[in-house]
mmCIF file with all atom_site columns, C-alpha atoms in Angstrom:
data_model
loop_
_atom_site.group_PDB
_atom_site.id
_atom_site.type_symbol
_atom_site.label_atom_id
_atom_site.label_alt_id
_atom_site.label_comp_id
_atom_site.label_asym_id
_atom_site.label_entity_id
_atom_site.label_seq_id
_atom_site.pdbx_PDB_ins_code
_atom_site.Cartn_x
_atom_site.Cartn_y
_atom_site.Cartn_z
_atom_site.occupancy
_atom_site.B_iso_or_equiv
_atom_site.pdbx_formal_charge
_atom_site.auth_seq_id
_atom_site.auth_comp_id
_atom_site.auth_asym_id
_atom_site.auth_atom_id
_atom_site.pdbx_PDB_model_num
ATOM 1   C CA . MET O 1 1   ? 65.121 -46.000 11.157  1.00 63.00 ? 331 MET O CA 1
ATOM 2   C CA . LYS O 1 2   ? 64.835 -49.501 10.674  1.00 70.00 ? 332 LYS O CA 1
ATOM 3   C CA . ASP O 1 3   ? 60.818 -49.440 11.492  1.00 88.00 ? 333 ASP O CA 1
ATOM 4   C CA . ALA O 1 4   ? 60.976 -46.701 8.320   1.00 86.00 ? 334 ALA O CA 1
ATOM 5   C CA . HIS O 1 5   ? 62.604 -49.317 6.204   1.00 86.00 ? 335 HIS O CA 1
ATOM 6   C CA . ALA O 1 6   ? 59.843 -52.013 7.204   1.00 90.00 ? 336 ALA O CA 1
ATOM 7   C CA . ALA O 1 7   ? 56.993 -49.592 6.652   1.00 90.00 ? 337 ALA O CA 1
ATOM 8   C CA . LEU O 1 8   ? 58.305 -48.583 2.956   1.00 87.00 ? 338 LEU O CA 1
ATOM 9   C CA . GLY O 1 9   ? 59.009 -52.101 2.526   1.00 89.00 ? 339 GLY O CA 1
ATOM 10  C CA . ALA O 1 10  ? 55.639 -53.075 3.546   1.00 88.00 ? 340 ALA O CA 1
ATOM 11  C CA . LYS O 1 11  ? 54.018 -50.264 1.505   1.00 83.00 ? 341 LYS O CA 1
ATOM 12  C CA . PHE O 1 12  ? 55.829 -51.313 -1.826  1.00 82.00 ? 342 PHE O CA 1
ATOM 13  C CA . GLU O 1 13  ? 54.550 -54.776 -1.421  1.00 87.00 ? 343 GLU O CA 1
ATOM 14  C CA . GLY O 1 14  ? 50.910 -53.381 -1.470  1.00 80.00 ? 344 GLY O CA 1
ATOM 15  C CA . TRP O 1 15  ? 51.558 -51.367 -4.870  1.00 79.00 ? 345 TRP O CA 1
ATOM 16  C CA . MET O 1 16  ? 52.865 -55.022 -6.034  1.00 81.00 ? 346 MET O CA 1
ATOM 17  C CA . ALA O 1 17  ? 49.712 -56.196 -5.104  1.00 81.00 ? 347 ALA O CA 1
ATOM 18  C CA . LEU O 1 18  ? 47.980 -53.794 -7.394  1.00 75.00 ? 348 LEU O CA 1
ATOM 19  C CA . GLY O 1 19  ? 50.599 -54.713 -10.087 1.00 75.00 ? 349 GLY O CA 1
ATOM 20  C CA . LEU O 1 20  ? 52.120 -51.225 -9.940  1.00 68.00 ? 350 LEU O CA 1
ATOM 21  C CA . ASP O 1 21  ? 49.150 -50.221 -12.017 1.00 70.00 ? 351 ASP O CA 1
ATOM 22  C CA . GLU O 1 22  ? 49.351 -46.381 -12.371 1.00 70.00 ? 352 GLU O CA 1
ATOM 23  C CA . ALA O 1 23  ? 45.637 -45.971 -12.314 1.00 72.00 ? 353 ALA O CA 1
ATOM 24  C CA . ARG O 1 24  ? 45.211 -47.750 -9.151  1.00 73.00 ? 354 ARG O CA 1
ATOM 25  C CA . CYS O 1 25  ? 48.547 -47.399 -7.230  1.00 74.00 ? 355 CYS O CA 1
ATOM 26  C CA . PRO O 1 26  ? 48.681 -43.938 -5.776  1.00 75.00 ? 356 PRO O CA 1
ATOM 27  C CA . VAL O 1 27  ? 52.034 -43.472 -5.436  1.00 77.00 ? 357 VAL O CA 1
ATOM 28  C CA . ARG O 1 28  ? 53.037 -44.142 -8.961  1.00 75.00 ? 358 ARG O CA 1
ATOM 29  C CA . SER O 1 29  ? 50.331 -42.032 -10.223 1.00 76.00 ? 359 SER O CA 1
ATOM 30  C CA . LEU O 1 30  ? 51.446 -39.021 -8.336  1.00 82.00 ? 360 LEU O CA 1
ATOM 31  C CA . LEU O 1 31  ? 55.085 -39.244 -8.062  1.00 81.00 ? 361 LEU O CA 1
ATOM 32  C CA . ASP O 1 32  ? 54.877 -39.204 -11.807 1.00 78.00 ? 362 ASP O CA 1
ATOM 33  C CA . GLN O 1 33  ? 53.471 -35.984 -11.343 1.00 79.00 ? 363 GLN O CA 1
ATOM 34  C CA . ILE O 1 34  ? 54.723 -34.001 -8.606  1.00 82.00 ? 364 ILE O CA 1
ATOM 35  C CA . GLY O 1 35  ? 58.251 -35.558 -8.937  1.00 82.00 ? 365 GLY O CA 1
ATOM 36  C CA . ASP O 1 36  ? 59.118 -34.286 -12.205 1.00 86.00 ? 366 ASP O CA 1
ATOM 37  C CA . ARG O 1 37  ? 61.744 -31.892 -13.389 1.00 85.00 ? 367 ARG O CA 1
ATOM 38  C CA . TRP O 1 38  ? 59.537 -28.760 -12.940 1.00 95.00 ? 368 TRP O CA 1
ATOM 39  C CA . SER O 1 39  ? 56.528 -29.419 -10.382 1.00 95.00 ? 369 SER O CA 1
ATOM 40  C CA . MET O 1 40  ? 58.734 -29.686 -7.313  1.00 93.00 ? 370 MET O CA 1
ATOM 41  C CA . LEU O 1 41  ? 60.107 -26.211 -8.140  1.00 94.00 ? 371 LEU O CA 1
ATOM 42  C CA . LEU O 1 42  ? 56.668 -24.559 -9.081  1.00 96.00 ? 372 LEU O CA 1
ATOM 43  C CA . LEU O 1 43  ? 55.165 -25.890 -5.949  1.00 96.00 ? 373 LEU O CA 1
ATOM 44  C CA . SER O 1 44  ? 58.004 -24.497 -3.813  1.00 95.00 ? 374 SER O CA 1
ATOM 45  C CA . ALA O 1 45  ? 57.668 -21.137 -5.360  1.00 96.00 ? 375 ALA O CA 1
ATOM 46  C CA . LEU O 1 46  ? 54.114 -20.645 -4.983  1.00 97.00 ? 376 LEU O CA 1
ATOM 47  C CA . ALA O 1 47  ? 54.312 -22.173 -1.231  1.00 96.00 ? 377 ALA O CA 1
ATOM 48  C CA . GLY O 1 48  ? 55.352 -18.076 -0.331  1.00 94.00 ? 378 GLY O CA 1
ATOM 49  C CA . GLY O 1 49  ? 52.148 -16.875 -1.655  1.00 97.00 ? 379 GLY O CA 1
ATOM 50  C CA . PRO O 1 50  ? 50.430 -16.439 -5.203  1.00 97.00 ? 380 PRO O CA 1
ATOM 51  C CA . LYS O 1 51  ? 52.250 -15.310 -7.869  1.00 97.00 ? 381 LYS O CA 1
ATOM 52  C CA . ARG O 1 52  ? 51.592 -14.344 -11.512 1.00 96.00 ? 382 ARG O CA 1
ATOM 53  C CA . PHE O 1 53  ? 52.833 -16.114 -14.635 1.00 95.00 ? 383 PHE O CA 1
ATOM 54  C CA . SER O 1 54  ? 55.652 -13.736 -15.510 1.00 94.00 ? 384 SER O CA 1
ATOM 55  C CA . VAL O 1 55  ? 56.911 -14.025 -11.583 1.00 96.00 ? 385 VAL O CA 1
ATOM 56  C CA . LEU O 1 56  ? 57.209 -17.935 -11.795 1.00 96.00 ? 386 LEU O CA 1
ATOM 57  C CA . ALA O 1 57  ? 58.778 -17.372 -15.439 1.00 95.00 ? 387 ALA O CA 1
ATOM 58  C CA . ARG O 1 58  ? 61.275 -15.507 -13.549 1.00 95.00 ? 388 ARG O CA 1
ATOM 59  C CA . ALA O 1 59  ? 61.862 -17.531 -10.632 1.00 95.00 ? 389 ALA O CA 1
ATOM 60  C CA . VAL O 1 60  ? 62.470 -20.788 -12.648 1.00 94.00 ? 390 VAL O CA 1
ATOM 61  C CA . PRO O 1 61  ? 64.466 -19.135 -15.717 1.00 91.00 ? 391 PRO O CA 1
ATOM 62  C CA . ASP O 1 62  ? 65.150 -22.184 -17.299 1.00 94.00 ? 392 ASP O CA 1
ATOM 63  C CA . ILE O 1 63  ? 61.841 -23.472 -17.732 1.00 95.00 ? 393 ILE O CA 1
ATOM 64  C CA . SER O 1 64  ? 60.366 -22.592 -21.095 1.00 96.00 ? 394 SER O CA 1
ATOM 65  C CA . LYS O 1 65  ? 56.914 -20.740 -21.274 1.00 95.00 ? 395 LYS O CA 1
ATOM 66  C CA . ARG O 1 66  ? 55.257 -23.593 -22.913 1.00 97.00 ? 396 ARG O CA 1
ATOM 67  C CA . MET O 1 67  ? 56.622 -26.003 -20.143 1.00 96.00 ? 397 MET O CA 1
ATOM 68  C CA . LEU O 1 68  ? 55.520 -23.921 -17.443 1.00 97.00 ? 398 LEU O CA 1
ATOM 69  C CA . THR O 1 69  ? 52.075 -23.366 -19.038 1.00 96.00 ? 399 THR O CA 1
ATOM 70  C CA . GLN O 1 70  ? 51.927 -27.298 -19.193 1.00 96.00 ? 400 GLN O CA 1
ATOM 71  C CA . THR O 1 71  ? 52.912 -27.963 -15.635 1.00 96.00 ? 401 THR O CA 1
ATOM 72  C CA . LEU O 1 72  ? 50.774 -25.197 -14.204 1.00 97.00 ? 402 LEU O CA 1
ATOM 73  C CA . ARG O 1 73  ? 48.027 -26.625 -16.008 1.00 96.00 ? 403 ARG O CA 1
ATOM 74  C CA . THR O 1 74  ? 48.794 -29.993 -14.791 1.00 94.00 ? 404 THR O CA 1
ATOM 75  C CA . LEU O 1 75  ? 48.906 -29.288 -11.330 1.00 96.00 ? 405 LEU O CA 1
ATOM 76  C CA . GLU O 1 76  ? 45.753 -27.290 -11.559 1.00 96.00 ? 406 GLU O CA 1
ATOM 77  C CA . GLN O 1 77  ? 44.073 -30.505 -13.051 1.00 95.00 ? 407 GLN O CA 1
ATOM 78  C CA . ASP O 1 78  ? 45.539 -32.506 -10.099 1.00 93.00 ? 408 ASP O CA 1
ATOM 79  C CA . GLY O 1 79  ? 44.320 -30.046 -7.276  1.00 95.00 ? 409 GLY O CA 1
ATOM 80  C CA . PHE O 1 80  ? 47.581 -28.480 -6.163  1.00 96.00 ? 410 PHE O CA 1
ATOM 81  C CA . VAL O 1 81  ? 47.120 -25.244 -7.567  1.00 97.00 ? 411 VAL O CA 1
ATOM 82  C CA . HIS O 1 82  ? 44.645 -22.802 -8.335  1.00 98.00 ? 412 HIS O CA 1
ATOM 83  C CA . ARG O 1 83  ? 44.396 -20.360 -11.250 1.00 97.00 ? 413 ARG O CA 1
ATOM 84  C CA . ASP O 1 84  ? 42.571 -17.155 -10.738 1.00 96.00 ? 414 ASP O CA 1
ATOM 85  C CA . VAL O 1 85  ? 41.733 -14.970 -13.842 1.00 94.00 ? 415 VAL O CA 1
ATOM 86  C CA . GLN O 1 86  ? 41.083 -11.518 -13.314 1.00 90.00 ? 416 GLN O CA 1
ATOM 87  C CA . PRO O 1 87  ? 38.796 -9.906  -16.295 1.00 90.00 ? 417 PRO O CA 1
ATOM 88  C CA . THR O 1 88  ? 41.555 -7.176  -16.868 1.00 89.00 ? 418 THR O CA 1
ATOM 89  C CA . VAL O 1 89  ? 42.696 -6.228  -20.605 1.00 88.00 ? 419 VAL O CA 1
ATOM 90  C CA . PRO O 1 90  ? 44.873 -7.704  -20.819 1.00 87.00 ? 420 PRO O CA 1
ATOM 91  C CA . PRO O 1 91  ? 43.606 -10.726 -18.230 1.00 86.00 ? 421 PRO O CA 1
ATOM 92  C CA . SER O 1 92  ? 45.609 -10.906 -14.976 1.00 89.00 ? 422 SER O CA 1
ATOM 93  C CA . VAL O 1 93  ? 46.491 -14.687 -14.039 1.00 93.00 ? 423 VAL O CA 1
ATOM 94  C CA . THR O 1 94  ? 47.368 -15.476 -10.632 1.00 97.00 ? 424 THR O CA 1
ATOM 95  C CA . TYR O 1 95  ? 48.438 -19.103 -9.401  1.00 98.00 ? 425 TYR O CA 1
ATOM 96  C CA . SER O 1 96  ? 48.258 -19.868 -5.706  1.00 98.00 ? 426 SER O CA 1
ATOM 97  C CA . LEU O 1 97  ? 48.205 -23.474 -3.886  1.00 98.00 ? 427 LEU O CA 1
ATOM 98  C CA . THR O 1 98  ? 45.045 -24.930 -3.095  1.00 98.00 ? 428 THR O CA 1
ATOM 99  C CA . PRO O 1 99  ? 44.632 -26.731 0.300   1.00 97.00 ? 429 PRO O CA 1
ATOM 100 C CA . LEU O 1 100 ? 45.825 -29.758 -1.318  1.00 96.00 ? 430 LEU O CA 1
ATOM 101 C CA . GLY O 1 101 ? 48.802 -27.981 -2.517  1.00 96.00 ? 431 GLY O CA 1
ATOM 102 C CA . GLN O 1 102 ? 49.469 -26.279 1.007   1.00 96.00 ? 432 GLN O CA 1
ATOM 103 C CA . SER O 1 103 ? 49.157 -29.927 2.676   1.00 95.00 ? 433 SER O CA 1
ATOM 104 C CA . PHE O 1 104 ? 52.299 -30.813 0.467   1.00 93.00 ? 434 PHE O CA 1
ATOM 105 C CA . ALA O 1 105 ? 54.384 -27.909 1.804   1.00 92.00 ? 435 ALA O CA 1
ATOM 106 C CA . ALA O 1 106 ? 55.834 -30.232 4.689   1.00 92.00 ? 436 ALA O CA 1
ATOM 107 C CA . PRO O 1 107 ? 56.645 -33.429 3.078   1.00 91.00 ? 437 PRO O CA 1
ATOM 108 C CA . LEU O 1 108 ? 58.351 -31.530 0.397   1.00 91.00 ? 438 LEU O CA 1
ATOM 109 C CA . LEU O 1 109 ? 60.352 -29.283 2.453   1.00 93.00 ? 439 LEU O CA 1
ATOM 110 C CA . GLY O 1 110 ? 61.219 -32.728 4.128   1.00 92.00 ? 440 GLY O CA 1
ATOM 111 C CA . LEU O 1 111 ? 62.568 -34.019 0.576   1.00 90.00 ? 441 LEU O CA 1
ATOM 112 C CA . VAL O 1 112 ? 64.043 -30.459 0.067   1.00 90.00 ? 442 VAL O CA 1
ATOM 113 C CA . GLU O 1 113 ? 66.255 -30.800 3.532   1.00 93.00 ? 443 GLU O CA 1
ATOM 114 C CA . TRP O 1 114 ? 67.035 -34.354 2.894   1.00 91.00 ? 444 TRP O CA 1
ATOM 115 C CA . ALA O 1 115 ? 68.404 -33.216 -0.594  1.00 90.00 ? 445 ALA O CA 1
ATOM 116 C CA . GLU O 1 116 ? 70.403 -30.342 0.823   1.00 92.00 ? 446 GLU O CA 1
ATOM 117 C CA . ALA O 1 117 ? 71.828 -32.506 3.443   1.00 95.00 ? 447 ALA O CA 1
ATOM 118 C CA . ASN O 1 118 ? 72.773 -35.160 1.108   1.00 94.00 ? 448 ASN O CA 1
ATOM 119 C CA . PHE O 1 119 ? 73.762 -33.414 -2.064  1.00 91.00 ? 449 PHE O CA 1
ATOM 120 C CA . PRO O 1 120 ? 77.480 -33.516 -1.198  1.00 89.00 ? 450 PRO O CA 1
ATOM 121 C CA . ALA O 1 121 ? 77.410 -37.250 -0.521  1.00 90.00 ? 451 ALA O CA 1
ATOM 122 C CA . VAL O 1 122 ? 75.460 -37.523 -3.596  1.00 89.00 ? 452 VAL O CA 1
ATOM 123 C CA . LEU O 1 123 ? 78.075 -35.811 -5.929  1.00 88.00 ? 453 LEU O CA 1
ATOM 124 C CA . GLU O 1 124 ? 80.855 -37.840 -4.005  1.00 87.00 ? 454 GLU O CA 1
ATOM 125 C CA . ALA O 1 125 ? 79.263 -40.774 -5.068  1.00 87.00 ? 455 ALA O CA 1
ATOM 126 C CA . ARG O 1 126 ? 78.658 -39.604 -8.790  1.00 83.00 ? 456 ARG O CA 1
ATOM 127 C CA . GLY O 1 127 ? 82.427 -39.020 -8.959  1.00 85.00 ? 457 GLY O CA 1
ATOM 128 C CA . ARG O 1 128 ? 81.704 -35.335 -9.741  1.00 57.00 ? 458 ARG O CA 1
ATOM 129 C CA . VAL O 1 129 ? 83.315 -33.571 -6.424  1.00 52.00 ? 459 VAL O CA 1
ATOM 130 C CA . ARG O 1 130 ? 86.253 -31.476 -7.206  1.00 55.00 ? 460 ARG O CA 1
ATOM 131 C CA . THR O 1 131 ? 89.078 -31.007 -4.678  1.00 49.00 ? 461 THR O CA 1
ATOM 132 C CA . ALA O 1 132 ? 89.669 -27.629 -3.983  1.00 41.00 ? 462 ALA O CA 1
ATOM 133 C CA . ALA O 1 133 ? 92.698 -26.184 -5.533  1.00 38.00 ? 463 ALA O CA 1
#
């Protein structure tokens, strides 16, 4: 654990040397995208295999169609997601993870498992834990 703290602290010092400039700091640039409200959920949904737009919309019901489109477009631009359009009427569009997107599954799983394990402690720290009646 101590080694991880030291290594992370050293990484941050390196980012500071870059002026935490988004254009030159890989962590800031990538976390701005994949750390947003929807990207991790969509990447997690696509980890189970290719999905059509409507399936993704149902999988994450509180995302608007506009935000779903925008997030998928950005994930595609960043190389995490592949968009496959079939020339049918109407066009059939399927989204899947690229090799880059697939390579993010293990780190994302680690974060998800940490969140699941520590969610109660975070809620308690926020003062939102209700005692069972």
